[in-house]
CSV table of C-alpha atoms in Angstrom, one decimal:
chain,number,residue,atom,x,y,z
T,1,MET,CA,3.4,-16.7,7.1
T,2,SER,CA,1.9,-19.2,10.0
T,3,VAL,CA,0.1,-16.2,11.6
T,4,PHE,CA,-2.1,-15.6,8.5
T,5,THR,CA,-3.0,-19.3,8.1
T,6,HIS,CA,-4.1,-19.6,11.8
T,7,LEU,CA,-6.1,-16.3,10.4
T,8,VAL,CA,-7.7,-17.8,7.4
T,9,ALA,CA,-8.3,-21.4,9.1
T,10,GLN,CA,-10.2,-19.4,12.6
T,11,LEU,CA,-12.1,-17.7,10.3
T,12,GLY,CA,-12.8,-21.1,8.6
T,13,ARG,CA,-14.1,-22.4,11.9
T,14,LEU,CA,-16.7,-19.5,12.2
T,15,LEU,CA,-18.2,-19.7,8.7
T,16,GLU,CA,-17.7,-23.8,8.6
T,17,PRO,CA,-21.2,-24.4,10.1
T,18,VAL,CA,-22.8,-22.6,7.0
T,19,LEU,CA,-20.6,-23.0,4.3
T,20,ALA,CA,-19.2,-26.9,5.3
T,21,GLU,CA,-15.9,-27.3,2.6
T,22,SER,CA,-16.0,-24.0,1.0
T,23,ALA,CA,-15.4,-22.1,4.6
T,24,THR,CA,-12.3,-21.2,4.2
T,25,ALA,CA,-13.2,-20.0,0.4
T,26,ALA,CA,-15.8,-17.6,2.3
T,27,ALA,CA,-13.2,-16.3,4.7
T,28,ILE,CA,-10.4,-15.5,2.1
T,29,VAL,CA,-13.2,-13.4,0.7
T,30,LEU,CA,-13.7,-11.7,3.8
T,31,PHE,CA,-9.8,-11.5,4.5
T,32,THR,CA,-9.6,-9.5,1.5
T,33,VAL,CA,-12.3,-7.2,2.6
T,34,LEU,CA,-10.6,-6.8,5.8
T,35,VAL,CA,-7.5,-5.8,3.7
T,36,ARG,CA,-9.7,-3.7,1.8
T,37,LEU,CA,-11.3,-1.9,4.2
T,38,ALA,CA,-8.3,-1.3,6.0
T,39,LEU,CA,-6.5,0.4,2.7
T,40,HIS,CA,-10.1,2.3,1.9
T,41,PRO,CA,-9.0,5.9,3.5
T,42,LEU,CA,-5.6,5.1,1.2
T,43,SER,CA,-7.7,4.7,-1.8
T,44,ARG,CA,-10.0,7.6,-1.3
T,45,ALA,CA,-7.1,9.7,-1.1
T,46,ALA,CA,-5.7,8.5,-4.4
T,47,PHE,CA,-9.3,9.1,-6.0
T,48,ARG,CA,-8.9,12.5,-5.4
T,49,GLY,CA,-4.9,13.1,-6.6
T,50,ALA,CA,-4.1,14.2,-2.4
T,51,THR,CA,-0.2,13.2,-3.7
T,52,PRO,CA,1.1,10.9,-6.3
T,53,VAL,CA,2.5,8.7,-3.7
T,54,ALA,CA,-0.8,8.0,-2.3
T,55,GLY,CA,-2.2,6.1,-5.6
T,56,CYS,CA,0.6,4.1,-5.4
T,57,LEU,CA,0.5,2.5,-1.7
T,58,PRO,CA,-2.7,0.6,-1.7
T,59,VAL,CA,-1.5,-1.6,-4.8
T,60,LEU,CA,2.1,-1.9,-3.1
T,61,LEU,CA,0.4,-2.5,0.4
T,62,GLN,CA,-1.5,-4.9,-1.1
T,63,LEU,CA,1.7,-7.3,-2.9
T,64,PRO,CA,2.8,-8.6,0.5
T,65,VAL,CA,-0.8,-9.8,1.2
T,66,PHE,CA,-0.4,-11.7,-2.1
T,67,PHE,CA,2.6,-13.1,-1.4
T,68,VAL,CA,2.0,-14.4,1.6
T,69,MET,CA,-1.9,-15.3,0.8
T,70,TYR,CA,0.3,-17.7,-2.7
T,71,GLN,CA,2.7,-18.9,-0.4
T,72,ALA,CA,0.3,-20.5,2.3
T,73,PHE,CA,-1.8,-21.9,-0.7
T,74,SER,CA,1.2,-23.1,-2.3
T,75,SER,CA,3.8,-24.7,0.9
T,76,ALA,CA,3.1,-27.9,2.1
T,77,GLU,CA,4.1,-27.0,5.2
T,78,VAL,CA,3.7,-24.1,7.8
T,79,GLY,CA,6.1,-23.8,10.1
T,80,GLY,CA,7.6,-27.6,10.1
T,81,ALA,CA,3.5,-28.5,10.5
T,82,ALA,CA,1.5,-29.7,7.6
T,83,ASN,CA,-0.6,-26.8,6.3
T,84,GLU,CA,-4.1,-27.9,7.1
T,85,LEU,CA,-5.3,-24.9,4.8
T,86,LEU,CA,-4.1,-27.3,1.9
T,87,GLY,CA,-7.0,-30.0,2.8
T,88,HIS,CA,-10.4,-27.5,2.3
T,89,ARG,CA,-12.2,-26.8,-1.0
T,90,LEU,CA,-13.8,-24.3,-3.0
T,91,PHE,CA,-16.6,-27.0,-4.4
T,92,ALA,CA,-15.2,-29.0,-6.0
T,93,ALA,CA,-11.0,-27.9,-6.1
T,94,PRO,CA,-8.9,-28.3,-3.6
T,95,LEU,CA,-7.9,-24.0,-2.6
T,96,GLY,CA,-4.3,-25.0,-3.5
T,97,ALA,CA,-4.9,-26.7,-6.8
T,98,ARG,CA,-3.7,-24.8,-10.2
T,99,TRP,CA,-5.9,-24.9,-13.4
T,100,THR,CA,-3.0,-27.3,-15.4
T,101,GLU,CA,-4.0,-29.5,-12.5
T,102,ALA,CA,-7.6,-29.2,-12.7
T,103,LEU,CA,-7.3,-29.7,-16.5
T,104,GLY,CA,-5.1,-32.8,-15.7
T,105,ASP,CA,-7.9,-33.9,-13.3
T,106,GLY,CA,-11.2,-34.4,-15.4
T,107,GLY,CA,-10.9,-32.1,-18.3
T,108,LEU,CA,-11.8,-28.3,-18.7
T,109,PHE,CA,-15.7,-29.0,-17.8
T,110,GLY,CA,-14.3,-31.3,-15.3
T,111,ALA,CA,-15.7,-30.8,-11.9
T,112,GLN,CA,-12.5,-29.0,-10.8
T,113,GLY,CA,-12.0,-27.5,-14.4
T,114,LEU,CA,-15.8,-25.5,-13.9
T,115,VAL,CA,-14.5,-24.5,-11.1
T,116,PHE,CA,-12.0,-22.5,-12.4
T,117,LEU,CA,-14.3,-21.7,-15.5
T,118,GLY,CA,-16.8,-19.6,-13.1
T,119,LEU,CA,-13.5,-18.3,-10.9
T,120,PHE,CA,-12.7,-16.6,-15.2
T,121,ALA,CA,-15.6,-15.6,-15.9
T,122,ALA,CA,-15.9,-14.1,-12.5
T,123,ILE,CA,-12.7,-12.0,-13.3
T,124,GLY,CA,-13.7,-11.3,-16.9
T,125,VAL,CA,-17.4,-10.0,-16.2
T,126,VAL,CA,-15.0,-7.9,-13.3
T,127,ALA,CA,-12.6,-6.6,-16.1
T,128,ALA,CA,-15.0,-5.9,-18.9
T,129,TRP,CA,-16.8,-3.7,-16.3
T,130,SER,CA,-13.3,-1.9,-15.1
T,131,ALA,CA,-12.7,-1.2,-19.1
T,132,VAL,CA,-16.1,0.2,-19.9
T,133,ARG,CA,-16.0,2.7,-17.0
T,134,GLY,CA,-12.4,3.4,-17.9
T,135,ARG,CA,-13.4,3.9,-21.4
T,136,ARG,CA,-16.4,5.9,-20.9
T,137,ALA,CA,-14.3,8.7,-18.7
T,138,ALA,CA,-11.2,8.5,-20.7
T,139,ALA,CA,-14.2,9.9,-23.9
T,140,ASN,CA,-15.5,12.5,-20.8
T,141,ALA,CA,-12.2,13.9,-19.7
T,142,PRO,CA,-12.2,17.6,-20.6
T,143,ALA,CA,-9.3,18.4,-23.1
T,144,PRO,CA,-5.5,18.7,-20.7
T,145,VAL,CA,-3.3,21.6,-20.6
T,146,LEU,CA,0.1,21.3,-20.6
T,147,PRO,CA,1.6,22.9,-17.2
T,148,ALA,CA,3.6,26.0,-17.7
T,149,ALA,CA,6.8,24.5,-16.1
T,150,LEU,CA,6.9,21.4,-18.6
T,151,ALA,CA,5.6,23.3,-21.6
T,152,PRO,CA,7.1,26.3,-24.0
T,153,ALA,CA,5.7,29.2,-23.6
T,154,GLY,CA,3.4,30.6,-26.4
T,155,LYS,CA,2.9,34.6,-26.8
T,156,GLY,CA,2.4,36.4,-24.2
T,157,GLY,CA,4.3,33.4,-22.2
T,158,ALA,CA,1.1,31.4,-21.8
T,159,ALA,CA,1.6,27.9,-21.9
T,160,PRO,CA,0.1,26.6,-25.2
T,161,ALA,CA,-3.0,23.2,-25.0
T,162,VAL,CA,-1.9,20.5,-25.9
T,163,SER,CA,-3.6,20.0,-29.7
T,164,PRO,CA,-6.2,18.3,-31.0
T,165,GLU,CA,-3.9,15.3,-32.2
T,166,GLN,CA,-2.5,14.8,-28.3
T,167,VAL,CA,-6.2,15.0,-27.4
T,168,GLU,CA,-6.8,12.1,-29.2
T,169,ALA,CA,-3.6,10.0,-28.3
T,170,MET,CA,-4.5,10.6,-24.7
T,171,ARG,CA,-7.9,9.2,-24.9
T,172,LYS,CA,-7.1,6.7,-27.0
T,173,LEU,CA,-4.6,5.9,-24.2
T,174,GLY,CA,-6.8,6.3,-21.5
T,175,GLY,CA,-9.0,4.0,-23.2
T,176,VAL,CA,-6.6,1.3,-23.9
T,177,LEU,CA,-5.3,1.2,-20.7
T,178,PRO,CA,-8.3,-0.1,-18.8
T,179,LEU,CA,-8.0,-3.5,-21.0
T,180,LEU,CA,-5.1,-3.9,-18.9
T,181,SER,CA,-7.6,-5.6,-16.3
T,182,PHE,CA,-7.9,-8.3,-18.4
T,183,GLY,CA,-4.8,-9.7,-17.8
T,184,THR,CA,-5.3,-10.3,-14.4
T,185,LEU,CA,-7.2,-14.0,-15.8
T,186,VAL,CA,-3.8,-14.7,-17.1
T,187,THR,CA,-2.2,-14.4,-12.9
T,188,ALA,CA,-5.4,-16.2,-12.4
T,189,ALA,CA,-4.8,-19.1,-14.5
T,190,VAL,CA,-1.1,-19.7,-13.1
T,191,VAL,CA,-1.8,-19.2,-9.0
T,192,PRO,CA,-3.8,-21.8,-6.7
T,193,LEU,CA,-7.3,-21.2,-6.7
T,194,ALA,CA,-7.2,-19.4,-3.2
T,195,ALA,CA,-5.1,-16.6,-5.1
T,196,GLY,CA,-7.4,-16.0,-7.5
T,197,LEU,CA,-10.2,-16.3,-5.1
T,198,TYR,CA,-8.3,-13.1,-3.5
T,199,LEU,CA,-7.7,-11.5,-6.9
T,200,LEU,CA,-11.4,-11.7,-8.0
T,201,THR,CA,-12.5,-10.0,-4.8
T,202,THR,CA,-10.1,-7.2,-4.0
T,203,THR,CA,-10.2,-5.9,-8.2
T,204,ALA,CA,-14.3,-6.1,-7.6
T,205,TRP,CA,-13.5,-4.2,-4.5
T,206,SER,CA,-11.5,-1.6,-5.8
T,207,VAL,CA,-14.1,-1.0,-9.6
T,208,ALA,CA,-17.1,-1.0,-7.1
T,209,GLU,CA,-14.6,1.4,-4.6
T,210,ARG,CA,-13.7,4.1,-8.0
T,211,ALA,CA,-17.7,3.5,-8.9
T,212,TRP,CA,-19.0,4.6,-5.5
T,213,LEU,CA,-16.3,7.6,-5.1
T,214,GLN,CA,-17.2,8.9,-8.4
T,215,HIS,CA,-20.9,9.1,-8.4
T,216,ARG,CA,-20.2,11.2,-4.6
T,217,LYS,CA,-17.8,13.4,-6.5
T,218,ASP,CA,-21.5,14.3,-9.1
T,219,ARG,CA,-23.4,14.0,-6.3
T,220,ALA,CA,-20.8,16.8,-4.4
T,221,GLY,CA,-21.0,18.9,-7.7
T,222,GLU,CA,-24.3,18.8,-8.1
T,223,GLY,CA,-24.9,19.8,-5.1
T,224,VAL,CA,-22.7,23.4,-4.9
T,225,GLY,CA,-24.0,23.9,-8.6
T,226,GLU,CA,-27.2,24.2,-7.2
T,227,GLY,CA,-26.4,25.5,-4.4
T,228,VAL,CA,-24.9,28.3,-6.0
T,229,GLY,CA,-27.6,29.1,-8.6
T,230,GLU,CA,-30.1,29.3,-5.6
T,231,SER,CA,-27.8,32.0,-4.8
T,232,VAL,CA,-27.6,34.0,-8.3
T,233,ARG,CA,-31.4,33.8,-7.8
T,234,SER,CA,-31.7,35.2,-4.6
T,235,SER,CA,-29.2,38.2,-5.6
T,236,LEU,CA,-31.5,39.0,-8.3
């Protein structure tokens, strides 16, 4: 953890001439972006459906990072020395503070409380964006067909298509799952402010990354369709 503390502190010192007391908060955001950039190849493989394991790895690999972030801003000492990160702030709120502590120091609309409300509002916007995109994707998804290995064979040995009721149930489930992103709000309310910043940044990155990958996929599909159309017209 001391290595992480040293890295974030150094990034904060580099940004301090521009961002003053909020430099360490910006360093946390920058650190999170660097982590997500390193995980981007796995996220891209997960989006393409390369392997089932690839879809879990980006999330699993972030758990140690989040745990270290949580510990770094919850411990009074690091490596036997005073934790220098606890003295840094995001505006009026210490990065090691929790929402319950902010409520006890000025109330909901106090100086610290407003910082947390801003964090919660930003997470809520990202969660809403994720939910809207998820529901839209679920509504536009093609009707699935059970794999032959899982479904009983119908007439002629062919695997039967999924019933309309099953399709509707799957689409409803696909519309509910994106709402789980609002659970990040609950987590941000009980962890230190620094960990909440990490959650906001990584969640926003995930939604934006998926939107960008979907855009590239749609553009590639349009390009293939236009190429096929040109080939057909030229052959005629």
